[in-house]
mmCIF file of C-alpha atoms and ligand atoms in Angstrom:
data_model
loop_
_atom_site.group_PDB
_atom_site.id
_atom_site.type_symbol
_atom_site.label_atom_id
_atom_site.label_comp_id
_atom_site.label_asym_id
_atom_site.label_seq_id
_atom_site.Cartn_x
_atom_site.Cartn_y
_atom_site.Cartn_z
ATOM 1 C CA MET A 1 -6.607 -35.002 26.409
ATOM 2 C CA LEU A 2 -4.147 -32.255 27.275
ATOM 3 C CA TYR A 3 -4.075 -31.234 23.620
ATOM 4 C CA LYS A 4 -7.865 -30.847 23.594
ATOM 5 C CA GLU A 5 -7.743 -28.748 26.734
ATOM 6 C CA ILE A 6 -5.101 -26.479 25.279
ATOM 7 C CA GLU A 7 -7.112 -26.108 22.096
ATOM 8 C CA LYS A 8 -10.193 -25.252 24.140
ATOM 9 C CA ALA A 9 -8.227 -22.631 26.011
ATOM 10 C CA LEU A 10 -7.011 -21.109 22.743
ATOM 11 C CA LYS A 11 -10.574 -21.028 21.446
ATOM 12 C CA ASN A 12 -11.381 -18.748 24.353
ATOM 13 C CA VAL A 13 -8.935 -16.145 23.101
ATOM 14 C CA ILE A 14 -11.073 -13.863 20.999
ATOM 15 C CA ILE A 15 -9.720 -11.377 18.510
ATOM 16 C CA ILE A 16 -11.432 -8.948 16.156
ATOM 17 C CA ASP A 17 -14.837 -9.835 14.641
ATOM 18 C CA ASN A 18 -15.622 -12.149 17.547
ATOM 19 C CA LYS A 19 -13.435 -14.824 16.050
ATOM 20 C CA ASN A 20 -11.118 -16.836 18.224
ATOM 21 C CA ILE A 21 -7.482 -17.360 17.314
ATOM 22 C CA VAL A 22 -8.056 -21.002 16.296
ATOM 23 C CA GLU A 23 -10.936 -20.135 13.953
ATOM 24 C CA SER A 24 -9.005 -17.269 12.438
ATOM 25 C CA GLY A 25 -6.188 -19.612 11.479
ATOM 26 C CA TRP A 26 -3.614 -17.852 13.640
ATOM 27 C CA VAL A 27 -2.725 -21.038 15.524
ATOM 28 C CA LYS A 28 -0.470 -23.031 13.259
ATOM 29 C CA LYS A 29 0.732 -25.790 15.559
ATOM 30 C CA ILE A 30 0.508 -27.012 19.148
ATOM 31 C CA ASP A 31 3.406 -29.182 20.300
ATOM 32 C CA LEU A 32 3.343 -31.097 23.537
ATOM 33 C CA LEU A 33 6.922 -31.794 24.515
ATOM 34 C CA LYS A 34 8.120 -34.486 26.912
ATOM 35 C CA ASN A 35 9.604 -32.072 29.444
ATOM 36 C CA ASN A 36 6.199 -30.718 30.406
ATOM 37 C CA GLU A 37 6.442 -27.951 27.916
ATOM 38 C CA ILE A 38 3.779 -26.812 25.518
ATOM 39 C CA ARG A 39 4.808 -24.935 22.402
ATOM 40 C CA ILE A 40 2.215 -22.922 20.585
ATOM 41 C CA TYR A 41 3.061 -21.517 17.154
ATOM 42 C CA LEU A 42 1.071 -18.589 15.828
ATOM 43 C CA SER A 43 1.283 -16.733 12.545
ATOM 44 C CA LEU A 44 -0.063 -13.179 12.206
ATOM 45 C CA SER A 45 -0.064 -10.704 9.381
ATOM 46 C CA ASN A 46 0.729 -7.819 11.703
ATOM 47 C CA PRO A 47 2.567 -8.920 14.800
ATOM 48 C CA ALA A 48 3.157 -5.455 16.278
ATOM 49 C CA MET A 49 4.840 -5.652 19.673
ATOM 50 C CA HIS A 50 1.810 -4.603 21.701
ATOM 51 C CA ILE A 51 -0.412 -7.126 19.882
ATOM 52 C CA LYS A 52 2.120 -9.885 20.512
ATOM 53 C CA ASN A 53 2.352 -9.071 24.201
ATOM 54 C CA LYS A 54 -1.406 -8.876 24.587
ATOM 55 C CA LEU A 55 -1.856 -12.238 22.874
ATOM 56 C CA ILE A 56 0.758 -13.967 24.998
ATOM 57 C CA LYS A 57 -0.909 -12.617 28.129
ATOM 58 C CA GLU A 58 -4.375 -13.702 26.974
ATOM 59 C CA ILE A 59 -3.232 -17.190 25.974
ATOM 60 C CA ASN A 60 -1.469 -17.744 29.284
ATOM 61 C CA ARG A 61 -4.505 -16.512 31.180
ATOM 62 C CA SER A 62 -6.878 -18.715 29.219
ATOM 63 C CA ILE A 63 -4.744 -21.827 29.703
ATOM 64 C CA LYS A 64 -4.554 -21.106 33.418
ATOM 65 C CA ASN A 65 -8.337 -20.769 33.557
ATOM 66 C CA GLN A 66 -8.648 -24.312 32.201
ATOM 67 C CA ASN A 67 -6.908 -25.507 35.359
ATOM 68 C CA ILE A 68 -4.219 -27.221 33.393
ATOM 69 C CA LEU A 69 -1.297 -28.281 35.554
ATOM 70 C CA ASP A 70 0.668 -25.336 36.897
ATOM 71 C CA THR A 71 3.922 -27.142 36.343
ATOM 72 C CA ILE A 72 3.492 -26.962 32.621
ATOM 73 C CA ARG A 73 5.723 -24.466 30.817
ATOM 74 C CA ILE A 74 4.163 -22.608 27.970
ATOM 75 C CA LYS A 75 6.187 -21.207 25.105
ATOM 76 C CA ILE A 76 4.484 -19.108 22.496
ATOM 77 C CA GLU A 77 6.157 -18.305 19.205
ATOM 78 C CA ILE A 78 4.599 -15.653 17.007
ATOM 79 C CA LYS A 79 5.789 -15.343 13.448
ATOM 80 C CA SER A 80 5.014 -12.631 10.978
ATOM 81 C CA GLU A 81 3.280 -13.727 7.797
ATOM 82 C CA THR A 82 5.298 -11.039 6.101
ATOM 83 C CA GLU A 83 8.407 -13.070 6.758
ATOM 84 C CA ILE A 84 6.712 -15.929 4.971
ATOM 85 C CA LYS A 85 5.968 -13.813 1.852
ATOM 86 C CA PRO A 86 9.285 -12.782 0.388
ATOM 87 C CA GLY A 87 7.981 -12.066 -3.121
ATOM 88 C CA ILE A 88 7.991 -8.244 -3.112
ATOM 89 C CA LYS A 89 11.367 -6.544 -3.404
ATOM 90 C CA ASN A 90 10.493 -2.842 -3.200
ATOM 91 C CA ILE A 91 7.418 -0.915 -2.144
ATOM 92 C CA ILE A 92 7.027 2.694 -3.221
ATOM 93 C CA ALA A 93 4.072 4.772 -2.042
ATOM 94 C CA VAL A 94 2.772 7.686 -4.111
ATOM 95 C CA ALA A 95 1.318 10.507 -2.029
ATOM 96 C CA SER A 96 -0.046 14.006 -2.446
ATOM 97 C CA GLY A 97 -1.099 16.729 -0.089
ATOM 98 C CA LYS A 98 -4.193 17.734 -1.998
ATOM 99 C CA GLY A 99 -6.640 15.647 -4.049
ATOM 100 C CA GLY A 100 -6.837 16.029 -7.807
ATOM 101 C CA VAL A 101 -3.207 16.945 -8.448
ATOM 102 C CA GLY A 102 -2.658 13.841 -10.593
ATOM 103 C CA LYS A 103 -1.349 11.360 -8.015
ATOM 104 C CA SER A 104 -3.159 8.352 -9.542
ATOM 105 C CA THR A 105 -2.187 9.402 -13.081
ATOM 106 C CA VAL A 106 1.445 9.515 -11.987
ATOM 107 C CA ALA A 107 1.221 6.212 -10.057
ATOM 108 C CA THR A 108 -0.324 4.568 -13.134
ATOM 109 C CA ASN A 109 2.302 5.816 -15.554
ATOM 110 C CA ILE A 110 5.228 5.041 -13.250
ATOM 111 C CA ALA A 111 3.893 1.483 -12.874
ATOM 112 C CA VAL A 112 3.596 1.037 -16.647
ATOM 113 C CA SER A 113 7.016 2.664 -17.217
ATOM 114 C CA LEU A 114 8.540 0.122 -14.836
ATOM 115 C CA VAL A 115 6.898 -2.686 -16.854
ATOM 116 C CA LYS A 116 8.338 -1.124 -20.039
ATOM 117 C CA MET A 117 11.750 -1.180 -18.359
ATOM 118 C CA GLY A 118 11.390 -4.920 -17.838
ATOM 119 C CA PHE A 119 10.381 -5.097 -14.175
ATOM 120 C CA TYR A 120 7.617 -7.146 -12.531
ATOM 121 C CA VAL A 121 5.199 -4.613 -11.132
ATOM 122 C CA GLY A 122 2.143 -4.486 -8.881
ATOM 123 C CA LEU A 123 -0.118 -1.557 -8.065
ATOM 124 C CA LEU A 124 -2.111 -1.347 -4.856
ATOM 125 C CA ASP A 125 -4.816 1.317 -5.006
ATOM 126 C CA ALA A 126 -5.293 2.427 -1.418
ATOM 127 C CA ASP A 127 -7.106 5.642 -2.304
ATOM 128 C CA ILE A 128 -10.387 5.039 -0.507
ATOM 129 C CA TYR A 129 -11.681 8.527 -1.294
ATOM 130 C CA GLY A 130 -11.334 8.143 -5.054
ATOM 131 C CA PRO A 131 -10.109 4.745 -6.220
ATOM 132 C CA SER A 132 -9.488 5.776 -9.828
ATOM 133 C CA ILE A 133 -6.952 3.068 -10.753
ATOM 134 C CA PRO A 134 -9.614 0.676 -12.220
ATOM 135 C CA LEU A 135 -10.708 3.466 -14.615
ATOM 136 C CA MET A 136 -7.148 4.382 -15.539
ATOM 137 C CA PHE A 137 -6.411 0.752 -16.404
ATOM 138 C CA ASN A 138 -9.744 0.224 -18.139
ATOM 139 C CA ILE A 139 -10.783 -2.496 -15.719
ATOM 140 C CA LYS A 140 -14.535 -2.794 -16.105
ATOM 141 C CA GLU A 141 -16.736 -3.555 -13.148
ATOM 142 C CA GLU A 142 -18.103 -6.711 -14.774
ATOM 143 C CA SER A 143 -14.615 -8.076 -15.400
ATOM 144 C CA VAL A 144 -13.719 -7.839 -11.733
ATOM 145 C CA ASN A 145 -14.063 -11.316 -10.414
ATOM 146 C CA LEU A 146 -11.581 -11.506 -7.631
ATOM 147 C CA GLN A 147 -11.241 -15.221 -7.274
ATOM 148 C CA GLN A 148 -10.358 -16.104 -3.777
ATOM 149 C CA HIS A 149 -8.356 -19.208 -3.118
ATOM 150 C CA LYS A 150 -9.523 -21.597 -0.443
ATOM 151 C CA ASN A 151 -7.044 -20.058 1.946
ATOM 152 C CA GLY A 152 -8.532 -16.589 1.408
ATOM 153 C CA ILE A 153 -5.756 -15.296 -0.855
ATOM 154 C CA LEU A 154 -6.909 -12.754 -3.469
ATOM 155 C CA ASN A 155 -5.780 -12.813 -7.094
ATOM 156 C CA PRO A 156 -4.918 -9.378 -8.506
ATOM 157 C CA ILE A 157 -6.169 -8.341 -11.951
ATOM 158 C CA THR A 158 -3.493 -7.767 -14.590
ATOM 159 C CA SER A 159 -3.757 -4.851 -17.021
ATOM 160 C CA TYR A 160 -0.969 -3.547 -19.300
ATOM 161 C CA GLY A 161 1.392 -5.924 -17.508
ATOM 162 C CA VAL A 162 0.658 -4.480 -14.035
ATOM 163 C CA LYS A 163 -0.901 -6.633 -11.304
ATOM 164 C CA ILE A 164 -3.595 -4.518 -9.711
ATOM 165 C CA ILE A 165 -5.694 -4.614 -6.607
ATOM 166 C CA SER A 166 -7.983 -1.696 -5.813
ATOM 167 C CA ILE A 167 -10.310 -0.723 -3.061
ATOM 168 C CA GLY A 168 -12.603 0.221 -5.978
ATOM 169 C CA PHE A 169 -13.037 -3.485 -6.818
ATOM 170 C CA PHE A 170 -15.055 -3.764 -3.626
ATOM 171 C CA SER A 171 -17.608 -1.046 -4.327
ATOM 172 C CA LYS A 172 -20.040 -0.566 -7.159
ATOM 173 C CA TYR A 173 -19.457 2.283 -9.629
ATOM 174 C CA GLY A 174 -20.803 5.500 -8.133
ATOM 175 C CA GLN A 175 -21.058 4.026 -4.665
ATOM 176 C CA ALA A 176 -19.161 5.856 -1.938
ATOM 177 C CA ILE A 177 -16.856 3.921 0.327
ATOM 178 C CA VAL A 178 -17.929 4.836 3.814
ATOM 179 C CA TRP A 179 -15.892 2.398 5.838
ATOM 180 C CA ARG A 180 -14.459 3.478 9.132
ATOM 181 C CA GLY A 181 -10.713 3.588 9.704
ATOM 182 C CA PRO A 182 -10.258 0.097 11.246
ATOM 183 C CA MET A 183 -12.208 -1.516 8.385
ATOM 184 C CA VAL A 184 -10.051 0.264 5.806
ATOM 185 C CA THR A 185 -6.872 -0.772 7.571
ATOM 186 C CA LYS A 186 -8.093 -4.360 7.683
ATOM 187 C CA VAL A 187 -8.869 -4.451 3.961
ATOM 188 C CA LEU A 188 -5.584 -2.791 3.045
ATOM 189 C CA ARG A 189 -3.701 -5.251 5.207
ATOM 190 C CA GLN A 190 -5.401 -8.037 3.275
ATOM 191 C CA PHE A 191 -4.369 -6.405 -0.019
ATOM 192 C CA MET A 192 -0.834 -6.354 1.194
ATOM 193 C CA TYR A 193 -0.370 -9.724 2.809
ATOM 194 C CA GLU A 194 -3.140 -11.893 1.443
ATOM 195 C CA THR A 195 -2.890 -11.133 -2.249
ATOM 196 C CA ASN A 196 -1.227 -13.439 -4.682
ATOM 197 C CA TRP A 197 1.371 -10.881 -5.848
ATOM 198 C CA GLY A 198 3.920 -13.517 -6.800
ATOM 199 C CA GLU A 199 7.418 -12.199 -7.459
ATOM 200 C CA LEU A 200 7.438 -8.402 -7.807
ATOM 201 C CA ASP A 201 10.338 -6.017 -8.328
ATOM 202 C CA PHE A 202 8.121 -3.085 -7.395
ATOM 203 C CA LEU A 203 4.800 -2.644 -5.680
ATOM 204 C CA ILE A 204 3.458 0.885 -6.176
ATOM 205 C CA VAL A 205 0.928 2.012 -3.578
ATOM 206 C CA ASP A 206 -1.463 4.826 -4.513
ATOM 207 C CA LEU A 207 -2.169 6.461 -1.140
ATOM 208 C CA PRO A 208 -5.230 8.573 -0.387
ATOM 209 C CA PRO A 209 -4.539 12.319 -0.537
ATOM 210 C CA GLY A 210 -3.708 14.255 2.585
ATOM 211 C CA THR A 211 -2.783 13.228 6.067
ATOM 212 C CA GLY A 212 -4.870 11.214 8.441
ATOM 213 C CA ASP A 213 -5.443 8.097 10.462
ATOM 214 C CA ILE A 214 -5.380 5.871 7.427
ATOM 215 C CA HIS A 215 -1.972 7.198 6.400
ATOM 216 C CA LEU A 216 -0.534 6.590 9.810
ATOM 217 C CA SER A 217 -1.716 3.007 10.051
ATOM 218 C CA LEU A 218 -0.770 2.322 6.437
ATOM 219 C CA LEU A 219 2.722 3.651 6.890
ATOM 220 C CA GLN A 220 3.200 1.695 10.074
ATOM 221 C CA GLU A 221 1.970 -1.390 8.280
ATOM 222 C CA PHE A 222 4.151 -0.938 5.210
ATOM 223 C CA SER A 223 7.239 0.061 7.124
ATOM 224 C CA LEU A 224 7.165 -3.403 8.682
ATOM 225 C CA PHE A 225 7.623 -4.553 5.138
ATOM 226 C CA LYS A 226 9.810 -3.253 2.322
ATOM 227 C CA LEU A 227 8.630 0.312 1.979
ATOM 228 C CA LYS A 228 11.526 2.036 0.265
ATOM 229 C CA GLY A 229 9.991 5.475 0.404
ATOM 230 C CA ILE A 230 7.424 7.983 -0.682
ATOM 231 C CA VAL A 231 7.079 9.813 -3.997
ATOM 232 C CA ILE A 232 5.127 13.037 -3.638
ATOM 233 C CA VAL A 233 3.076 14.572 -6.446
ATOM 234 C CA SER A 234 2.059 18.222 -6.414
ATOM 235 C CA THR A 235 1.224 21.155 -8.592
ATOM 236 C CA SER A 236 2.956 24.487 -8.026
ATOM 237 C CA GLN A 237 -0.199 26.031 -6.620
ATOM 238 C CA LYS A 238 0.217 27.543 -3.167
ATOM 239 C CA ILE A 239 -2.712 25.628 -1.626
ATOM 240 C CA ALA A 240 -1.368 22.332 -2.963
ATOM 241 C CA LEU A 241 2.113 23.039 -1.602
ATOM 242 C CA SER A 242 0.848 24.035 1.798
ATOM 243 C CA ASP A 243 -0.907 20.644 2.001
ATOM 244 C CA VAL A 244 2.273 18.901 0.822
ATOM 245 C CA ASN A 245 4.099 20.676 3.607
ATOM 246 C CA ARG A 246 1.797 18.950 6.107
ATOM 247 C CA SER A 247 2.371 15.570 4.429
ATOM 248 C CA VAL A 248 6.146 16.003 4.536
ATOM 249 C CA GLY A 249 5.815 16.817 8.227
ATOM 250 C CA MET A 250 3.895 13.585 8.759
ATOM 251 C CA PHE A 251 6.398 11.400 6.876
ATOM 252 C CA ARG A 252 9.185 12.951 8.912
ATOM 253 C CA ILE A 253 7.602 12.380 12.331
ATOM 254 C CA GLN A 254 10.197 10.345 14.150
ATOM 255 C CA SER A 255 7.866 7.529 15.191
ATOM 256 C CA ILE A 256 6.776 6.763 11.625
ATOM 257 C CA TYR A 257 9.738 8.134 9.689
ATOM 258 C CA VAL A 258 9.569 7.121 6.023
ATOM 259 C CA PRO A 259 12.150 8.372 3.529
ATOM 260 C CA ILE A 260 10.809 10.710 0.879
ATOM 261 C CA LEU A 261 12.359 9.700 -2.440
ATOM 262 C CA GLY A 262 11.439 12.988 -4.069
ATOM 263 C CA ILE A 263 8.732 15.213 -5.459
ATOM 264 C CA ILE A 264 7.185 15.407 -8.936
ATOM 265 C CA GLU A 265 5.639 18.559 -10.325
ATOM 266 C CA ASN A 266 2.523 17.666 -12.276
ATOM 267 C CA MET A 267 0.622 19.966 -14.630
ATOM 268 C CA SER A 268 3.621 22.280 -14.492
ATOM 269 C CA TYR A 269 2.827 24.210 -17.654
ATOM 270 C CA VAL A 270 0.510 24.363 -20.630
ATOM 271 C CA LEU A 271 2.260 24.458 -23.990
ATOM 272 C CA SER A 272 0.795 26.692 -26.642
ATOM 273 C CA LYS A 273 0.436 24.690 -29.846
ATOM 274 C CA LYS A 274 0.877 27.818 -31.923
ATOM 275 C CA THR A 275 3.714 29.664 -30.252
ATOM 276 C CA LYS A 276 5.258 26.733 -28.353
ATOM 277 C CA GLU A 277 5.318 29.072 -25.387
ATOM 278 C CA LYS A 278 4.910 27.637 -21.887
ATOM 279 C CA TYR A 279 2.158 29.008 -19.642
ATOM 280 C CA TYR A 280 2.611 28.322 -15.953
ATOM 281 C CA PHE A 281 -0.994 27.883 -15.008
ATOM 282 C CA PHE A 282 -0.368 26.968 -11.355
ATOM 283 C CA GLY A 283 2.669 29.230 -10.947
ATOM 284 C CA LYS A 284 6.289 28.907 -12.052
ATOM 285 C CA ASN A 285 8.910 26.928 -10.133
ATOM 286 C CA GLY A 286 6.666 26.506 -7.076
ATOM 287 C CA VAL A 287 7.500 22.815 -6.613
ATOM 288 C CA LYS A 288 11.184 23.319 -7.495
ATOM 289 C CA ASP A 289 11.583 26.071 -4.914
ATOM 290 C CA PHE A 290 9.653 24.068 -2.341
ATOM 291 C CA SER A 291 11.870 21.024 -2.934
ATOM 292 C CA LYS A 292 14.991 23.127 -2.285
ATOM 293 C CA GLU A 293 13.508 24.659 0.819
ATOM 294 C CA MET A 294 12.458 21.267 2.227
ATOM 295 C CA ASN A 295 15.575 19.450 1.070
ATOM 296 C CA LEU A 296 13.620 17.115 -1.205
ATOM 297 C CA PHE A 297 14.894 15.627 -4.453
ATOM 298 C CA PHE A 298 13.134 17.086 -7.508
ATOM 299 C CA LEU A 299 12.233 14.033 -9.592
ATOM 300 C CA GLY A 300 10.899 15.854 -12.665
ATOM 301 C CA GLU A 301 7.984 17.712 -14.174
ATOM 302 C CA ILE A 302 5.037 16.740 -16.339
ATOM 303 C CA PRO A 303 3.162 19.306 -18.434
ATOM 304 C CA MET A 304 -0.583 19.757 -18.419
ATOM 305 C CA LEU A 305 -1.791 18.169 -21.636
ATOM 306 C CA GLN A 306 -5.237 17.495 -22.930
ATOM 307 C CA THR A 307 -4.107 14.097 -24.241
ATOM 308 C CA ILE A 308 -3.051 13.010 -20.752
ATOM 309 C CA ARG A 309 -6.597 13.652 -19.519
ATOM 310 C CA GLU A 310 -8.152 12.078 -22.614
ATOM 311 C CA TYR A 311 -6.138 8.846 -22.483
ATOM 312 C CA SER A 312 -6.627 8.654 -18.771
ATOM 313 C CA ASP A 313 -10.413 8.783 -19.327
ATOM 314 C CA LEU A 314 -10.103 6.081 -21.986
ATOM 315 C CA GLY A 315 -8.255 3.862 -19.538
ATOM 316 C CA ILE A 316 -5.003 3.894 -21.517
ATOM 317 C CA PRO A 317 -1.826 4.970 -19.692
ATOM 318 C CA ILE A 318 -0.380 7.908 -21.646
ATOM 319 C CA VAL A 319 3.143 6.406 -21.633
ATOM 320 C CA LEU A 320 1.892 3.765 -24.070
ATOM 321 C CA GLU A 321 0.697 6.375 -26.559
ATOM 322 C CA ASN A 322 2.862 9.480 -26.427
ATOM 323 C CA LYS A 323 6.616 9.233 -26.941
ATOM 324 C CA GLU A 324 7.520 12.568 -25.336
ATOM 325 C CA ILE A 325 5.500 11.901 -22.211
ATOM 326 C CA ARG A 326 6.859 8.341 -22.122
ATOM 327 C CA ASN A 327 10.417 9.731 -22.072
ATOM 328 C CA LEU A 328 9.506 12.128 -19.267
ATOM 329 C CA PHE A 329 8.050 9.306 -17.176
ATOM 330 C CA ILE A 330 10.944 6.956 -17.913
ATOM 331 C CA ASN A 331 13.369 9.653 -16.686
ATOM 332 C CA ILE A 332 11.311 10.262 -13.559
ATOM 333 C CA THR A 333 11.136 6.509 -12.916
ATOM 334 C CA LYS A 334 14.913 6.180 -13.368
ATOM 335 C CA ASN A 335 15.363 9.023 -10.872
ATOM 336 C CA ILE A 336 13.155 7.200 -8.370
ATOM 337 C CA ILE A 337 15.171 3.992 -8.777
ATOM 338 C CA LYS A 338 18.404 5.958 -8.266
ATOM 339 C CA GLN A 339 17.020 7.396 -5.038
ATOM 340 C CA ILE A 340 16.298 3.896 -3.729
ATOM 341 C CA LYS A 341 19.813 2.611 -4.300
HETATM 342 N N1 LIG B 1 -0.487 16.286 -16.509
HETATM 343 C C1 LIG B 1 -1.783 16.267 -16.703
HETATM 344 N N2 LIG B 1 -2.366 16.886 -17.760
HETATM 345 C C2 LIG B 1 -3.690 16.863 -17.953
HETATM 346 N N3 LIG B 1 -4.548 16.242 -17.152
HETATM 347 C C3 LIG B 1 -4.048 15.595 -16.082
HETATM 348 C C4 LIG B 1 -2.645 15.563 -15.799
HETATM 349 N N4 LIG B 1 -2.456 14.846 -14.669
HETATM 350 C C5 LIG B 1 -3.665 14.439 -14.263
HETATM 351 N N5 LIG B 1 -4.628 14.890 -15.097
HETATM 352 C C6 LIG B 1 -6.076 14.698 -14.986
HETATM 353 O O1 LIG B 1 -6.506 15.289 -13.760
HETATM 354 C C7 LIG B 1 -7.542 14.524 -13.173
HETATM 355 C C8 LIG B 1 -7.125 14.134 -11.749
HETATM 356 O O2 LIG B 1 -6.047 13.256 -11.821
HETATM 357 P P1 LIG B 1 -5.831 12.061 -10.787
HETATM 358 O O3 LIG B 1 -7.097 11.290 -10.609
HETATM 359 O O4 LIG B 1 -4.617 11.349 -11.212
HETATM 360 O O5 LIG B 1 -5.566 12.915 -9.482
HETATM 361 P P2 LIG B 1 -5.399 12.427 -7.987
HETATM 362 O O6 LIG B 1 -4.439 13.362 -7.366
HETATM 363 O O7 LIG B 1 -5.089 10.992 -7.921
HETATM 364 O O8 LIG B 1 -6.837 12.687 -7.444
HETATM 365 P P3 LIG B 1 -7.474 12.067 -6.114
HETATM 366 O O9 LIG B 1 -6.499 12.331 -5.049
HETATM 367 O O10 LIG B 1 -8.731 12.843 -5.979
HETATM 368 O O11 LIG B 1 -7.661 10.617 -6.387
HETATM 369 C C9 LIG B 1 -7.752 13.342 -14.083
HETATM 370 O O12 LIG B 1 -8.822 13.615 -14.924
HETATM 371 C C10 LIG B 1 -6.468 13.243 -14.904
HETATM 372 O O13 LIG B 1 -6.687 12.708 -16.181
#
């Protein structure tokens, strides 16, 4: 009887999407103890302090409204689902100030380099403005059949040894993703906590370019977990670096502080086939100088090569095809690992 009343009270606690906490599966157990104590166990994917406090208040209020004996003591335990999922050892986010500087190309090739080095790797494409990871891994729309387990857990798709989940899997080719911030955060949270990642040494997160709401909530979300730091990609162009400057400022805000593991200069030069001379299309040493000025570790440089663009369009990570570029990426990846330790 008492149990039913408690359950009814919990069903009156509504969370997002008009679902109550029982329906949403947050309530894991209700224990009625002999000493007039009720213990309620909840499990949440994102038990931020203010959410916890609000829930406890709401539950207490709802139980009181049921006119259940005042003498009853209520204890509410809220556990983080993240504590229950220990499979991911390191999370690294790849960021850029400006779009189009090669962030996804770099994220792709770092992920595949890590596989080549013998690690278990996942890649979470959080770039809602241009989810290009499916194209870069040649994952065709028709092959995306994200089987969901009964408990709502998503299975990632594996390509070139990397387990991938992308926001692009949820939109048709050519269709813009016009979700509002809270929707995006919700989906990304699901990618993080409710995806069958298994055991991973590294989860690479391809962030959207720039700075914004989504970045803030993502970083807060990931920092609850095992976010080891940020890798920034930029060209040496002034506009790109001024945007990176803003991003660095955001990562260094005290309330969301995330370590920056270093910066990579992409498309640093074009090599003349004939003369073997280097042409600094976006300017020479821009990223190197910036890294010194901002006290950032310079992780390495990648030239601008037609083959990088061509293989990327074919959906084949360049590190699998070109030995020189592979060596560059392996060195950059080793530098990133060193920065984590
Ligand atoms: N080093 C390079 N040499 C030649 N082409 C490159 C290089 N790096 C990236 N590209 C090409 O530049 C284009 C943009 O790259 P990419 O999609 O990785 O950028 P991005 O920063 O992730 O963009 P967005 O932020 O808009 O998603 C792609 O066509 C890619 O193949």
